[in-house]
XYZ file of C-alpha atoms in Angstrom:
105
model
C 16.441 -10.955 22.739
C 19.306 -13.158 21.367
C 16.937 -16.223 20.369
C 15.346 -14.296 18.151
C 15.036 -15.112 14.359
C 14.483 -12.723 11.672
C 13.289 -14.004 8.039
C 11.998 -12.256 5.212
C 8.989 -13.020 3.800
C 7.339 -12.449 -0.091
C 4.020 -14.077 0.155
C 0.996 -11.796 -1.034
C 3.937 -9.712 -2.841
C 1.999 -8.445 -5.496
C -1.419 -7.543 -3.287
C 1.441 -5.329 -1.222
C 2.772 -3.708 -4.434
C -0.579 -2.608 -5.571
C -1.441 -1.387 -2.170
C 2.051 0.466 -2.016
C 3.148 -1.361 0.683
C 6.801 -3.179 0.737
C 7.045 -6.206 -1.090
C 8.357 -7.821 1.272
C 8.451 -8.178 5.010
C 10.311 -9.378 7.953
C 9.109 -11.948 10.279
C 10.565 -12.394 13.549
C 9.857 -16.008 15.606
C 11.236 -16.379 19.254
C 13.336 -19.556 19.570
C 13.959 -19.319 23.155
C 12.704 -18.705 26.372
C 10.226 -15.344 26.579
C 12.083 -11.772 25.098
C 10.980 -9.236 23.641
C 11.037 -7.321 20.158
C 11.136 -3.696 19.959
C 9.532 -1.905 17.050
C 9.254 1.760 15.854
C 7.256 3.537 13.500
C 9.826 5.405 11.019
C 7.791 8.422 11.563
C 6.833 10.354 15.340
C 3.423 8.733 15.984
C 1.207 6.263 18.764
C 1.546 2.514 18.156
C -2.157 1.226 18.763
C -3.255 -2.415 19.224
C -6.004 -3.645 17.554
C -7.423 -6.826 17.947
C -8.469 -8.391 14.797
C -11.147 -11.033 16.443
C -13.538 -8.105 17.336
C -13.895 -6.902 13.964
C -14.874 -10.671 12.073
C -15.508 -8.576 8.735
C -11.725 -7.075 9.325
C -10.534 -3.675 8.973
C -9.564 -1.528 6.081
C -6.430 -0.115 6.475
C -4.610 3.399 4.450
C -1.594 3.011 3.062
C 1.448 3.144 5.660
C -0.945 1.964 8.829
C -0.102 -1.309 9.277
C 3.250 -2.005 10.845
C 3.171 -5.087 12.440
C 1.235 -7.686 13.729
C 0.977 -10.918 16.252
C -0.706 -13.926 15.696
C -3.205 -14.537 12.568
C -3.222 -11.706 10.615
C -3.792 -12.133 6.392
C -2.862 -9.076 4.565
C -5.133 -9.066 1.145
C -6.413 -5.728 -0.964
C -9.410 -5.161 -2.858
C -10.367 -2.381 -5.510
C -13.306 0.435 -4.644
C -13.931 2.021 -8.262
C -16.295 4.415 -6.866
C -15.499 7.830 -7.841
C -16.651 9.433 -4.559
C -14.928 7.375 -2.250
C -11.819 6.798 -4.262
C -11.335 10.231 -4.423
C -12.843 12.254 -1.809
C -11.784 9.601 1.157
C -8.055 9.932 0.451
C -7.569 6.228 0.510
C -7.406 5.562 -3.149
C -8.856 2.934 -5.254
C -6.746 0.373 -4.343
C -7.089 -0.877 -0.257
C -6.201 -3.066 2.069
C -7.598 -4.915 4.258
C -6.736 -6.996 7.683
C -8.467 -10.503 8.936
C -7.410 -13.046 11.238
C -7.714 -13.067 15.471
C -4.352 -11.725 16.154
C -3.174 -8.668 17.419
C -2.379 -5.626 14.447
C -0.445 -2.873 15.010
């Protein structure tokens, strides 16, 4: 849609880096009257929704799965130094995790 903003965004920069996610990202805000945005994973794959307010603990998240979201949605990371897990779970010791009551895709 043409009222559409686009700004770039570096808070939690260094949580992202460590989770090898971008340091940065964009976020888009509708000025106007009701558009639309389209988004596309780079890769083929399904988009899914997933509400955040269902899961009040949030979600963990592998590297690469979170693309976008609406609404509140914080971004943080946390360390799992178990061998076991780190290894054998294929998400590595570093994580990342999603709270808030928006939407994630």
């Amino acid at each position: 849609s043409k009222d559409v903003d686009q700004e770039l965004v570096c808070d939690n920069c260094c949580a992202r880096i460590c989770a090898k996610e971008s340091p940065v990202k964009v976020a888009y805000t509708n000025k106007g009257e009701q558009g639309f945005l389209g988004l596309t994973p780079n890769t083929p794959g399904k988009v899914i929704p997933i509400s955040l307010d269902t899961y009040p603990n949030g979600i963990t998240a592998s590297t690469g799965a979170y693309m976008a979201s609406m609404g509140q949605a914080d971004f943080s990371m946390f360390c799992d130094f178990n061998p076991c897990t780190a290894c054998c779970a294929g998400m590595g010791c570093v994580r990342q995790k999603l709270n808030g009551d928006g939407v994630a895709f």
